Amino acid sequence: MRRVISTATTEFRIALRNRWVAIALVLMAVFSLVLTLAGSAPTGGLGVDRLSVTVASLTSLSVYLVPLLALLMSFDAIAGEAERGTLPLLLTYPVSRGEVLVGKLIAHLAILAVAVLLGHGLAASVSISGDAAATSGLPALWRLSWSSILLGATFLGVGYALSALSRRPSGAAGLAISLWLGLVVLYDLALLAVIVADNGGWFTTEAFPFALLANPADAFRLYNLSASGAATTAAGIGGAANAIPAWQSLFSILLWPLAALMLAGAAFRKVTP
Amino acid sequence: MTSTLTITHLTKRFQGVEALTDVSLSVAPGERVALLGHNGAGKSTMMKVILGLIPATSGDVTVCDAAPGSPAARRQVAYLPENAAFHPALTGEEQVRHYLRLRGEDARQALPLLARVGLHDAARRRIGTYSKGMRQRVGLAQALIGHPRLLVLDEPTSGLDPVSRREFYALLDELAAEGASILLSSHALTEVEARTDRILVLSKGRLAASGTLVDLRREADLPVVLHVTARNGYASDIAEALPGAIRVGAALHLTCPQSDKLAVLGRITGLGDKVADLEVLPPSLEDIYSHFSRGTV
Ligand SMILES: Nc1ncnc2c1ncn2[C@@H]1O[C@H](COP(=O)(O)OP(=O)(O)OP(=O)(O)O)[C@@H](O)[C@H]1O
Ligand SMILES: [Mg+2]
């Protein structure tokens, strides 16, 4: 336990000095504030409180930003040690690879959690100070917060796995950015293209829900949109949220962090220094 | 007294490359052993096998009565990898404190440890600002943690200035006196010969020689070179008396096998006044080293 804590403290210190902490906090705070202020104007007629509207736009923000931050923090974790030549040294210490990985995860996840909670806290206080009814949006915001942290854990795990597989930080960075583009941006576009081509056939009715659940970012979006009932305000893929039960997307967002971390562990175990 | 490290018939093959072939050796407690060999001879590979970082293809390795890389072995073995560069964002003290905690030791030992390798004044500066030798000393400091029974040091003196090297070997003497075994690799025979108990020479993955410098010198049996300076005008007389000598101005250069050395010396002293001066040059350390390293055994 002491070894895990020491690893986590050391990693946290490194992240602090590499400005990752500052970057994560500032990005989450600034974007959350901007979205809250922008989203607060056109309410009223919809019968939805300010915060619930904001949660819908914060969900989109988290889908892009949280995986990006997680991958940026994790791509160097193993490849960096390998390149600096400290990995063989570390592996001769009486510490297991699992402990090393968990130590790094705790540090990186703590930074992500603080950033998410800061952004969401700011959004909540701004919304509630302008509209007392906004407190009714708090459960949705809280759900968004913890599911964002789970999403972060998934992408941290995937980032560690990429880091272990590529062995070089430059290679790991390239893989991480490609993965982000692929899962967060291109995946949805590709699905849309297939749906259009499929024209209501087998793919649209049978495979499409699974395709959404299989992508941690989409599952996260589905879960938050369906649970908040704000799906109607989101266009495109968000519309599918109504068709897929919330328990399925919940299952996906709970399962993914475990799968990603097991993947990271397996990839790290295969590294020979 | 059991040995700290025992290797029997160790072979390590990478895809296609045989890095180590049938290497057997043992290191006793308190013994300082130097591992020499050309680039790619297999020194680092052997160390990694000893540490359990890579598996042996065949053969047995026992480290402190345990298997390489097992928890028991890891607790008792310290390592200094070649070219280790610690994270530039951490200070020397933070880095060593972390390593202390990983070994379950008191983190407050960090400053005394850094002082022991001469880094006391820089301990609170980031490693990114350190010079090459200073970074190497951080590596040495972490290898001293927790009284290891075996220290495996891969080119520990690379990047150290001559004075620091002296201090480093003095440190090793202290450790060996406390009973620690030391296996270090180096490219400088001149440096290790006085400061280690035994020298191992690896050549293309095979153990080409093992022993003290005196042993190696005897085993190599390289010829001795004699420089004879003639008194004015006697150079030709001497050249006649010493067949095979090469004339270089007033001096004559002569090589002879170790076994003939005394006989030749006798003949030269027999020349009496004709000889102004005589110099005997034993084979240099480099000669002995290249003899074994080239694999001309
Ligand atoms: N991971 C690896 N995969 C394939 N071949 C390897 C690997 N590691 C080492 N080798 C090969 O094994 C041989 C021994 O390498 P090693 O690093 O042990 O040499 P060395 O004696 O430490 O050399 P140097 O003095 O340059 O440090 C070399 O031919 C090298 O190419
Ligand atoms: Mg080497």
Coordinates of C-alpha atoms and ligand atoms in Angstrom, one line a residue:
Chain A
M1 CA 0.0 0.0 0.0
R2 CA 2.8 2.3 0.9
R3 CA 4.4 1.6 -2.5
V4 CA 1.2 2.5 -4.3
I5 CA 0.8 5.7 -2.4
S6 CA 4.4 6.7 -3.0
T7 CA 4.0 6.0 -6.7
A8 CA 0.8 8.0 -6.8
T9 CA 2.4 11.0 -4.9
T10 CA 5.4 11.0 -7.2
E11 CA 3.2 10.8 -10.3
F12 CA 1.0 13.6 -9.0
R13 CA 4.1 15.8 -8.4
I14 CA 5.3 15.1 -11.9
A15 CA 1.9 16.0 -13.4
L16 CA 1.8 19.1 -11.3
R17 CA 5.3 20.2 -12.6
N18 CA 4.4 19.2 -16.2
R19 CA 1.4 21.6 -15.9
W20 CA -1.1 18.8 -16.6
V21 CA -2.9 19.6 -13.4
A22 CA -3.2 23.3 -14.4
I23 CA -4.2 22.5 -18.0
A24 CA -6.9 20.0 -16.8
L25 CA -8.3 22.4 -14.2
V26 CA -8.3 25.5 -16.5
L27 CA -9.8 23.7 -19.5
M28 CA -12.7 22.1 -17.4
A29 CA -13.4 25.3 -15.5
V30 CA -13.3 27.6 -18.5
F31 CA -15.4 25.4 -20.8
S32 CA -17.9 24.6 -18.1
L33 CA -18.4 28.3 -17.3
V34 CA -18.7 29.3 -21.0
L35 CA -21.3 26.5 -21.6
T36 CA -23.2 27.4 -18.4
L37 CA -23.4 31.1 -19.4
A38 CA -24.3 30.4 -23.0
G39 CA -26.9 27.8 -22.0
S40 CA -28.6 30.1 -19.5
A41 CA -30.0 32.5 -22.0
P42 CA -32.7 30.8 -24.0
T43 CA -34.5 28.8 -21.2
G44 CA -37.9 29.8 -19.9
G45 CA -40.4 28.4 -22.3
L46 CA -39.2 24.8 -22.4
G47 CA -40.1 24.2 -18.8
V48 CA -36.6 22.9 -18.1
D49 CA -34.4 24.5 -15.5
R50 CA -31.2 26.1 -16.3
L51 CA -28.9 23.4 -14.9
S52 CA -30.6 20.6 -16.8
V53 CA -30.0 22.4 -20.0
T54 CA -26.4 23.0 -19.0
V55 CA -26.0 19.3 -18.2
A56 CA -26.8 18.4 -21.8
S57 CA -24.0 20.7 -23.1
L58 CA -21.6 19.6 -20.4
T59 CA -22.1 16.0 -21.5
S60 CA -20.9 16.9 -25.0
L61 CA -18.0 18.7 -23.4
S62 CA -17.0 15.7 -21.3
V63 CA -17.2 13.3 -24.2
Y64 CA -14.5 15.3 -26.0
L65 CA -12.4 16.7 -23.2
V66 CA -12.2 13.9 -20.6
P67 CA -10.9 11.2 -23.0
L68 CA -8.4 13.7 -24.4
L69 CA -7.1 14.8 -21.0
A70 CA -6.9 11.1 -19.9
L71 CA -5.0 10.0 -22.9
L72 CA -2.6 13.0 -22.7
M73 CA -1.8 12.2 -19.1
S74 CA -1.4 8.4 -19.6
F75 CA 0.5 8.0 -22.9
D76 CA 3.9 8.6 -21.3
A77 CA 3.3 6.4 -18.3
I78 CA 5.2 3.3 -19.4
A79 CA 6.8 4.4 -22.7
G80 CA 8.4 7.4 -20.9
E81 CA 10.0 5.1 -18.3
A82 CA 11.1 2.7 -20.9
E83 CA 12.8 5.5 -22.9
R84 CA 14.4 7.1 -19.9
G85 CA 15.8 3.7 -18.9
T86 CA 14.2 3.8 -15.5
L87 CA 11.7 1.0 -16.3
P88 CA 14.2 -1.9 -15.9
L89 CA 15.3 -0.3 -12.6
L90 CA 11.8 0.0 -11.4
L91 CA 11.1 -3.6 -12.2
T92 CA 14.0 -4.8 -10.0
Y93 CA 12.4 -3.1 -7.0
P94 CA 10.2 -5.1 -4.7
V95 CA 7.1 -3.7 -6.3
S96 CA 4.6 -5.4 -8.7
R97 CA 3.6 -4.1 -12.1
G98 CA 0.1 -3.9 -10.8
E99 CA 1.1 -1.7 -8.0
V100 CA 3.0 0.6 -10.3
L101 CA -0.1 0.8 -12.6
V102 CA -2.5 1.4 -9.8
G103 CA -0.3 4.1 -8.3
K104 CA -0.2 6.0 -11.6
L105 CA -3.9 5.5 -12.0
I106 CA -4.7 7.0 -8.6
A107 CA -2.7 10.1 -9.3
H108 CA -4.1 10.7 -12.8
L109 CA -7.6 9.9 -11.9
A110 CA -7.5 12.2 -8.9
I111 CA -6.4 15.1 -11.2
L112 CA -9.2 14.3 -13.6
A113 CA -11.7 14.0 -10.8
V114 CA -10.7 17.4 -9.3
A115 CA -10.9 19.0 -12.8
V116 CA -14.4 17.5 -13.4
L117 CA -15.7 18.4 -10.0
L118 CA -14.3 21.9 -10.3
G119 CA -16.0 22.5 -13.7
H120 CA -19.3 21.0 -12.6
G121 CA -19.2 22.9 -9.3
L122 CA -18.8 26.1 -11.1
A123 CA -21.6 25.3 -13.5
A124 CA -23.9 24.4 -10.6
S125 CA -23.1 27.5 -8.6
V126 CA -23.6 29.8 -11.5
S127 CA -26.9 28.2 -12.6
I128 CA -28.3 28.1 -9.1
S129 CA -27.4 31.7 -8.3
G130 CA -29.3 32.8 -11.4
D131 CA -32.2 30.4 -11.0
A132 CA -33.2 28.8 -7.7
A133 CA -35.2 26.1 -9.6
A134 CA -31.9 24.9 -11.0
T135 CA -31.3 22.7 -7.9
S136 CA -33.6 20.2 -9.6
G137 CA -30.8 19.6 -12.1
L138 CA -28.3 18.7 -9.4
P139 CA -28.9 14.9 -9.6
A140 CA -28.3 14.9 -13.4
L141 CA -25.1 16.9 -12.8
W142 CA -23.9 14.5 -10.1
R143 CA -24.6 11.6 -12.4
L144 CA -22.6 13.4 -15.1
S145 CA -19.7 14.0 -12.7
W146 CA -19.2 10.4 -11.6
S147 CA -19.8 9.0 -15.0
S148 CA -17.2 11.4 -16.4
I149 CA -14.7 10.1 -13.9
L150 CA -15.4 6.6 -15.0
L151 CA -15.0 7.6 -18.6
G152 CA -11.6 9.1 -17.6
A153 CA -10.6 5.9 -15.9
T154 CA -11.5 4.0 -19.1
F155 CA -9.3 6.2 -21.3
L156 CA -6.5 6.3 -18.7
G157 CA -6.4 2.5 -18.8
V158 CA -6.5 2.5 -22.6
G159 CA -3.7 5.1 -22.6
Y160 CA -1.5 2.9 -20.3
A161 CA -2.1 -0.1 -22.6
L162 CA -1.1 2.0 -25.7
S163 CA 1.9 3.2 -23.7
A164 CA 3.0 -0.3 -22.9
L165 CA 2.4 -1.6 -26.4
S166 CA 4.3 1.1 -28.3
R167 CA 7.3 1.4 -25.8
R168 CA 8.2 4.8 -27.2
P169 CA 6.5 8.0 -26.1
S170 CA 6.3 9.4 -29.6
G171 CA 4.6 6.3 -30.8
A172 CA 2.3 6.2 -27.8
A173 CA 1.3 9.8 -28.3
G174 CA 0.4 9.2 -32.0
L175 CA -1.6 6.1 -31.1
A176 CA -3.4 8.0 -28.3
I177 CA -4.4 10.9 -30.6
S178 CA -5.6 8.5 -33.3
L179 CA -7.6 6.6 -30.8
W180 CA -9.2 9.8 -29.5
L181 CA -10.1 10.9 -33.0
G182 CA -11.3 7.4 -33.9
L183 CA -13.6 6.8 -30.9
V184 CA -14.8 10.2 -30.1
V185 CA -15.1 11.9 -33.5
L186 CA -14.9 9.5 -36.4
Y187 CA -16.8 6.6 -34.8
D188 CA -20.1 8.5 -34.8
L189 CA -19.6 9.8 -38.3
A190 CA -19.0 6.3 -39.5
L191 CA -22.1 5.0 -37.8
L192 CA -24.2 7.8 -39.3
A193 CA -22.8 7.0 -42.8
V194 CA -23.6 3.3 -42.4
I195 CA -27.1 4.1 -41.1
V196 CA -27.8 6.3 -44.1
A197 CA -26.5 3.7 -46.5
D198 CA -28.3 0.9 -44.6
N199 CA -31.6 2.8 -45.0
G200 CA -33.5 1.2 -42.0
G201 CA -32.2 -2.3 -42.6
W202 CA -30.6 -4.8 -40.3
F203 CA -27.8 -2.6 -39.1
T204 CA -30.0 0.2 -38.0
T205 CA -32.4 -2.0 -36.1
E206 CA -30.1 -4.7 -34.7
A207 CA -26.4 -3.7 -34.7
F208 CA -26.6 0.0 -34.1
P209 CA -27.5 -0.1 -30.4
F210 CA -24.6 -2.5 -29.7
A211 CA -22.3 -0.4 -31.8
L212 CA -23.2 2.6 -29.6
L213 CA -22.8 0.6 -26.3
A214 CA -19.5 -0.8 -27.5
N215 CA -17.9 2.6 -27.6
P216 CA -17.3 3.9 -24.1
A217 CA -17.7 7.5 -25.2
D218 CA -21.1 6.8 -26.9
A219 CA -22.3 4.7 -23.9
F220 CA -21.4 7.6 -21.7
R221 CA -23.3 10.1 -23.8
L222 CA -26.3 7.8 -24.0
Y223 CA -26.4 7.2 -20.3
N224 CA -26.4 10.8 -19.4
L225 CA -28.8 11.9 -22.1
S226 CA -31.3 9.2 -21.4
A227 CA -31.1 9.5 -17.7
S228 CA -31.5 13.3 -17.8
G229 CA -34.4 13.2 -20.2
A230 CA -32.6 15.9 -22.1
A231 CA -32.2 13.7 -25.1
T232 CA -34.8 15.6 -27.0
T233 CA -32.5 18.6 -26.9
A234 CA -29.7 16.7 -28.5
A235 CA -29.7 15.9 -32.2
G236 CA -28.3 13.0 -34.2
I237 CA -27.0 10.1 -32.2
G238 CA -28.4 11.5 -29.0
G239 CA -31.8 10.7 -30.4
A240 CA -31.0 7.0 -30.1
A241 CA -30.8 7.4 -26.3
N242 CA -34.6 6.8 -26.1
A243 CA -34.3 3.5 -27.8
I244 CA -31.7 2.0 -25.5
P245 CA -32.6 1.3 -21.9
A246 CA -30.5 3.2 -19.4
W247 CA -29.3 0.1 -17.6
Q248 CA -27.6 -1.1 -20.7
S249 CA -25.5 2.1 -21.1
L250 CA -24.9 2.1 -17.3
F251 CA -23.6 -1.5 -17.6
S252 CA -21.3 -0.4 -20.5
I253 CA -19.8 2.6 -18.6
L254 CA -19.2 0.5 -15.5
L255 CA -17.7 -2.4 -17.4
W256 CA -15.4 -0.3 -19.6
P257 CA -13.0 1.0 -16.9
L258 CA -12.5 -2.5 -15.6
A259 CA -11.9 -3.9 -19.1
A260 CA -9.5 -1.0 -20.0
L261 CA -7.5 -1.5 -16.8
M262 CA -7.2 -5.2 -17.3
L263 CA -6.1 -4.5 -20.8
A264 CA -3.4 -2.1 -19.5
G265 CA -2.3 -4.7 -16.9
A266 CA -2.0 -7.4 -19.6
A267 CA -0.1 -5.1 -22.0
F268 CA 2.3 -4.0 -19.2
R269 CA 2.9 -7.6 -18.1
K270 CA 4.1 -8.3 -21.6
V271 CA 6.7 -5.6 -21.6
T272 CA 10.3 -6.9 -21.3
P273 CA 12.7 -4.1 -20.4
Chain B
M1 CA 30.0 -19.8 3.0
T2 CA 27.6 -20.0 0.1
S3 CA 28.0 -17.7 -2.8
T4 CA 25.7 -14.7 -3.4
L5 CA 25.4 -15.4 -7.1
T6 CA 25.8 -18.7 -9.0
I7 CA 25.4 -19.0 -12.7
T8 CA 25.7 -22.4 -14.4
H9 CA 25.7 -23.0 -18.1
L10 CA 23.7 -19.9 -18.9
T11 CA 22.7 -19.4 -22.5
K12 CA 20.5 -16.5 -23.7
R13 CA 19.3 -16.3 -27.2
F14 CA 17.4 -13.4 -28.7
Q15 CA 15.7 -14.1 -32.1
G16 CA 18.7 -15.2 -34.0
V17 CA 21.3 -13.6 -31.8
E18 CA 23.1 -15.7 -29.2
A19 CA 23.9 -13.1 -26.6
L20 CA 25.3 -15.5 -24.0
T21 CA 26.7 -18.9 -24.5
D22 CA 27.3 -21.4 -21.7
V23 CA 28.4 -19.0 -19.1
S24 CA 29.2 -20.3 -15.6
L25 CA 30.5 -18.3 -12.7
S26 CA 29.9 -17.5 -9.1
V27 CA 30.4 -14.5 -6.9
A28 CA 31.2 -14.9 -3.2
P29 CA 30.0 -12.5 -0.4
G30 CA 32.1 -9.4 -0.2
E31 CA 33.7 -10.1 -3.5
R32 CA 34.1 -7.3 -6.1
V33 CA 33.9 -8.7 -9.6
A34 CA 34.5 -6.6 -12.8
L35 CA 32.8 -7.7 -16.0
L36 CA 34.7 -6.6 -19.1
G37 CA 34.0 -7.1 -22.8
H38 CA 33.6 -5.4 -26.1
N39 CA 30.4 -3.6 -27.2
G40 CA 27.7 -6.2 -27.6
A41 CA 29.6 -8.9 -25.7
G42 CA 26.6 -9.6 -23.5
K43 CA 27.4 -7.7 -20.3
S44 CA 24.1 -5.9 -20.0
T45 CA 22.2 -9.0 -21.1
M46 CA 23.9 -11.1 -18.4
M47 CA 23.0 -8.5 -15.8
K48 CA 19.3 -8.4 -16.9
V49 CA 19.2 -12.2 -16.6
I50 CA 20.6 -12.0 -13.1
L51 CA 18.0 -9.5 -12.2
G52 CA 15.2 -11.5 -13.6
L53 CA 14.3 -8.8 -16.1
I54 CA 14.7 -11.2 -19.0
P55 CA 14.4 -15.0 -18.8
A56 CA 17.4 -17.3 -19.5
T57 CA 17.1 -19.5 -22.6
S58 CA 18.8 -22.3 -20.6
G59 CA 21.0 -22.7 -17.6
D60 CA 20.6 -22.0 -13.9
V61 CA 20.9 -18.7 -12.1
T62 CA 20.6 -18.4 -8.3
V63 CA 20.7 -15.0 -6.6
C64 CA 20.9 -14.8 -2.8
D65 CA 19.5 -18.4 -2.6
A66 CA 16.5 -17.4 -4.7
A67 CA 15.4 -17.3 -8.3
P68 CA 16.2 -14.2 -10.3
G69 CA 13.4 -11.6 -10.1
S70 CA 11.6 -13.4 -7.2
P71 CA 10.4 -11.2 -4.3
A72 CA 13.2 -12.6 -2.1
A73 CA 15.9 -11.8 -4.7
R74 CA 14.5 -8.4 -5.4
R75 CA 14.7 -7.4 -1.8
Q76 CA 18.4 -8.2 -1.6
V77 CA 19.7 -7.0 -5.0
A78 CA 20.3 -3.5 -6.1
Y79 CA 20.8 -2.5 -9.8
L80 CA 22.2 0.5 -11.6
P81 CA 21.1 0.3 -15.3
E82 CA 23.3 1.8 -18.0
N83 CA 22.1 5.2 -19.1
A84 CA 19.4 5.7 -16.6
A85 CA 17.9 9.2 -16.8
F86 CA 15.5 9.9 -13.9
H87 CA 12.5 12.1 -14.4
P88 CA 13.7 15.6 -15.0
A89 CA 10.8 17.2 -13.1
L90 CA 11.7 15.6 -9.8
T91 CA 14.4 16.7 -7.5
G92 CA 17.2 14.3 -6.5
E93 CA 15.8 14.1 -3.0
E94 CA 12.2 13.3 -4.2
Q95 CA 13.4 10.6 -6.5
V96 CA 15.5 8.9 -3.8
R97 CA 12.7 9.3 -1.3
H98 CA 10.4 7.5 -3.7
Y99 CA 12.9 4.6 -4.2
L100 CA 13.4 4.4 -0.4
R101 CA 9.6 4.0 0.1
L102 CA 9.4 1.4 -2.6
R103 CA 12.0 -0.7 -0.7
G104 CA 10.1 -0.1 2.6
E105 CA 12.8 2.0 4.0
D106 CA 12.7 5.3 5.9
A107 CA 12.4 8.2 3.4
R108 CA 14.4 10.4 5.6
Q109 CA 17.5 8.6 4.6
A110 CA 17.4 10.3 1.2
L111 CA 19.6 13.2 2.2
P112 CA 22.3 11.1 3.9
L113 CA 22.3 8.8 0.9
L114 CA 22.7 11.7 -1.6
A115 CA 25.4 13.2 0.6
R116 CA 27.2 9.8 0.4
V117 CA 27.5 10.2 -3.3
G118 CA 28.4 13.9 -3.1
L119 CA 25.0 15.3 -4.1
H120 CA 24.1 16.9 -0.9
D121 CA 24.1 20.5 -2.2
A122 CA 22.1 19.6 -5.3
A123 CA 19.6 17.4 -3.6
R124 CA 16.8 19.9 -3.7
R125 CA 17.3 20.9 -7.3
R126 CA 15.4 19.2 -10.2
I127 CA 17.2 16.3 -11.9
G128 CA 16.6 18.2 -15.2
T129 CA 19.3 20.7 -14.1
Y130 CA 21.9 18.0 -13.2
S131 CA 25.0 17.3 -15.2
K132 CA 25.6 13.8 -16.6
G133 CA 27.8 12.7 -13.7
M134 CA 25.3 14.0 -11.2
R135 CA 22.5 12.0 -12.8
Q136 CA 24.7 8.9 -12.6
R137 CA 25.2 9.6 -8.9
V138 CA 21.4 9.6 -8.3
G139 CA 21.5 6.1 -9.7
L140 CA 24.3 5.2 -7.4
A141 CA 22.5 6.6 -4.4
Q142 CA 19.4 4.5 -5.1
A143 CA 21.6 1.4 -5.5
L144 CA 22.9 1.9 -1.9
I145 CA 19.4 1.7 -0.4
G146 CA 18.8 -0.9 2.3
H147 CA 22.1 -2.8 2.5
P148 CA 21.8 -5.0 -0.6
R149 CA 23.6 -8.3 -0.6
L150 CA 24.4 -8.0 -4.3
L151 CA 24.9 -4.9 -6.3
V152 CA 24.7 -5.2 -10.1
L153 CA 26.1 -2.1 -11.6
D154 CA 26.1 -1.6 -15.4
E155 CA 28.9 0.8 -16.3
P156 CA 28.7 2.7 -13.0
T157 CA 31.6 5.0 -13.7
S158 CA 30.6 6.1 -17.1
G159 CA 30.3 9.9 -17.0
L160 CA 32.2 10.3 -13.8
D161 CA 35.4 12.4 -13.6
P162 CA 38.6 10.7 -12.3
V163 CA 38.2 12.0 -8.8
S164 CA 34.6 10.9 -8.6
R165 CA 35.7 7.5 -9.8
R166 CA 38.1 7.2 -7.0
E167 CA 35.4 8.1 -4.5
F168 CA 33.1 5.6 -6.1
Y169 CA 35.5 2.7 -5.8
A170 CA 36.2 3.8 -2.1
L171 CA 32.4 3.5 -1.6
L172 CA 32.5 0.0 -3.1
D173 CA 35.3 -1.0 -0.8
E174 CA 33.1 0.0 2.2
L175 CA 30.2 -2.0 0.8
A176 CA 32.3 -5.0 0.2
A177 CA 33.8 -4.8 3.6
E178 CA 30.3 -5.0 5.0
G179 CA 29.8 -8.3 3.0
A180 CA 28.0 -7.1 -0.1
S181 CA 29.0 -8.7 -3.4
I182 CA 29.5 -6.4 -6.3
L183 CA 29.3 -7.2 -10.0
L184 CA 30.1 -4.2 -12.2
S185 CA 30.7 -3.8 -15.9
S186 CA 33.3 -1.4 -17.3
H187 CA 35.3 -0.7 -20.4
A188 CA 38.3 0.5 -18.5
L189 CA 40.6 -2.3 -17.4
T190 CA 43.1 0.2 -16.0
E191 CA 40.4 1.4 -13.7
V192 CA 39.1 -1.9 -12.4
E193 CA 42.3 -3.8 -12.0
A194 CA 43.3 -2.3 -8.7
R195 CA 39.8 -1.9 -7.3
T196 CA 38.3 -5.3 -7.8
D197 CA 39.1 -8.8 -6.7
R198 CA 38.4 -10.6 -9.9
I199 CA 38.0 -9.8 -13.6
L200 CA 35.7 -11.6 -16.0
V201 CA 36.1 -11.1 -19.7
L202 CA 33.2 -11.8 -22.0
S203 CA 33.8 -12.2 -25.7
K204 CA 30.9 -12.7 -28.1
G205 CA 28.8 -14.0 -25.3
R206 CA 31.4 -16.5 -24.0
L207 CA 33.4 -16.2 -20.8
A208 CA 36.9 -15.8 -22.2
A209 CA 38.8 -15.3 -19.0
S210 CA 38.3 -15.2 -15.3
G211 CA 40.7 -14.4 -12.5
T212 CA 42.9 -11.7 -10.9
L213 CA 45.0 -9.6 -13.1
V214 CA 48.1 -11.7 -12.2
D215 CA 46.2 -14.8 -13.3
L216 CA 45.1 -13.2 -16.6
R217 CA 48.6 -11.9 -17.3
R218 CA 50.0 -15.4 -16.8
E219 CA 47.3 -17.1 -18.8
A220 CA 47.6 -14.7 -21.7
D221 CA 51.4 -15.3 -21.8
L222 CA 52.0 -12.3 -24.0
P223 CA 55.6 -11.5 -25.0
V224 CA 57.7 -9.1 -23.0
V225 CA 59.3 -6.1 -24.8
L226 CA 62.9 -5.1 -23.9
H227 CA 64.4 -1.8 -24.9
V228 CA 68.2 -1.8 -24.8
T229 CA 70.2 1.4 -25.2
A230 CA 73.7 0.9 -26.4
R231 CA 76.7 2.9 -25.3
N232 CA 78.3 5.0 -28.1
G233 CA 79.3 2.8 -31.0
Y234 CA 78.4 -0.6 -29.5
A235 CA 75.0 -0.9 -31.1
S236 CA 76.2 -3.3 -33.8
D237 CA 77.9 -5.5 -31.2
I238 CA 74.7 -5.7 -29.2
A239 CA 72.6 -6.4 -32.2
E240 CA 74.9 -9.3 -33.1
A241 CA 74.6 -10.7 -29.5
L242 CA 70.8 -10.4 -29.5
P243 CA 69.4 -12.0 -32.7
G244 CA 66.0 -10.8 -33.6
A245 CA 66.5 -7.4 -32.1
I246 CA 65.3 -4.4 -34.1
R247 CA 67.6 -1.4 -34.2
V248 CA 66.0 2.0 -33.6
G249 CA 68.9 4.5 -33.7
A250 CA 71.1 3.8 -30.7
A251 CA 68.4 1.6 -29.1
L252 CA 67.4 -2.0 -29.8
H253 CA 63.9 -3.4 -29.4
L254 CA 63.5 -7.0 -28.5
T255 CA 60.5 -9.2 -27.8
C256 CA 60.6 -12.5 -26.1
P257 CA 58.2 -14.9 -24.5
Q258 CA 57.6 -14.7 -20.7
S259 CA 59.5 -18.0 -20.2
D260 CA 62.6 -16.7 -21.9
K261 CA 62.7 -13.4 -20.1
L262 CA 65.3 -14.3 -17.5
A263 CA 67.6 -16.0 -20.0
V264 CA 67.5 -12.9 -22.3
L265 CA 68.1 -10.6 -19.3
G266 CA 71.1 -12.7 -18.4
R267 CA 72.6 -12.4 -21.9
I268 CA 72.1 -8.6 -21.8
T269 CA 73.8 -8.2 -18.4
G270 CA 76.6 -10.4 -19.9
L271 CA 77.3 -7.6 -22.4
G272 CA 78.6 -5.5 -19.5
D273 CA 79.7 -1.9 -20.3
K274 CA 78.3 -2.0 -23.8
V275 CA 74.8 -1.4 -22.5
A276 CA 73.9 2.1 -21.3
D277 CA 70.4 1.4 -20.2
L278 CA 67.8 -1.4 -20.1
E279 CA 64.0 -1.2 -19.9
V280 CA 61.6 -4.1 -19.5
L281 CA 58.1 -3.5 -20.7
P282 CA 55.5 -6.1 -19.5
P283 CA 52.4 -6.4 -21.7
S284 CA 50.0 -3.5 -21.0
L285 CA 46.6 -4.1 -19.5
E286 CA 45.1 -3.2 -22.9
D287 CA 47.2 -5.9 -24.6
I288 CA 46.0 -8.5 -22.1
Y289 CA 42.4 -7.3 -22.4
S290 CA 42.4 -7.3 -26.2
H291 CA 44.0 -10.7 -26.2
F292 CA 41.0 -12.2 -24.3
S293 CA 38.4 -9.9 -25.8
R294 CA 39.3 -10.8 -29.4
G295 CA 38.7 -14.4 -28.4
T296 CA 42.2 -15.6 -29.3
V297 CA 42.1 -18.1 -26.5
Ligands
LIG1 N1 16.2 -7.2 -26.7 C1 17.1 -7.7 -27.5 N2 16.7 -8.2 -28.7 C2 17.6 -8.7 -29.6 N3 18.9 -8.7 -29.4 C3 19.4 -8.2 -28.2 C4 18.5 -7.6 -27.3 N4 19.3 -7.1 -26.2 C5 20.5 -7.4 -26.6 N5 20.6 -8.0 -27.8 C6 21.9 -8.4 -28.4 O1 22.6 -9.1 -27.5 C7 24.0 -8.8 -27.6 C8 24.6 -8.4 -26.3 O2 24.1 -7.1 -26.0 P1 24.5 -6.4 -24.6 O3 23.6 -5.2 -24.5 O4 24.4 -7.4 -23.5 O5 26.0 -6.0 -24.8 P2 27.0 -5.2 -23.8 O6 28.1 -6.1 -23.5 O7 26.2 -4.7 -22.7 O8 27.5 -4.1 -24.8 P3 27.9 -2.5 -24.4 O9 29.3 -2.5 -23.9 O10 27.7 -1.8 -25.7 O11 26.9 -2.0 -23.4 C9 24.1 -7.8 -28.7 O12 24.4 -8.5 -29.9 C10 22.7 -7.2 -28.8 O13 22.4 -6.8 -30.1
MG2 MG 25.8 -2.8 -22.0

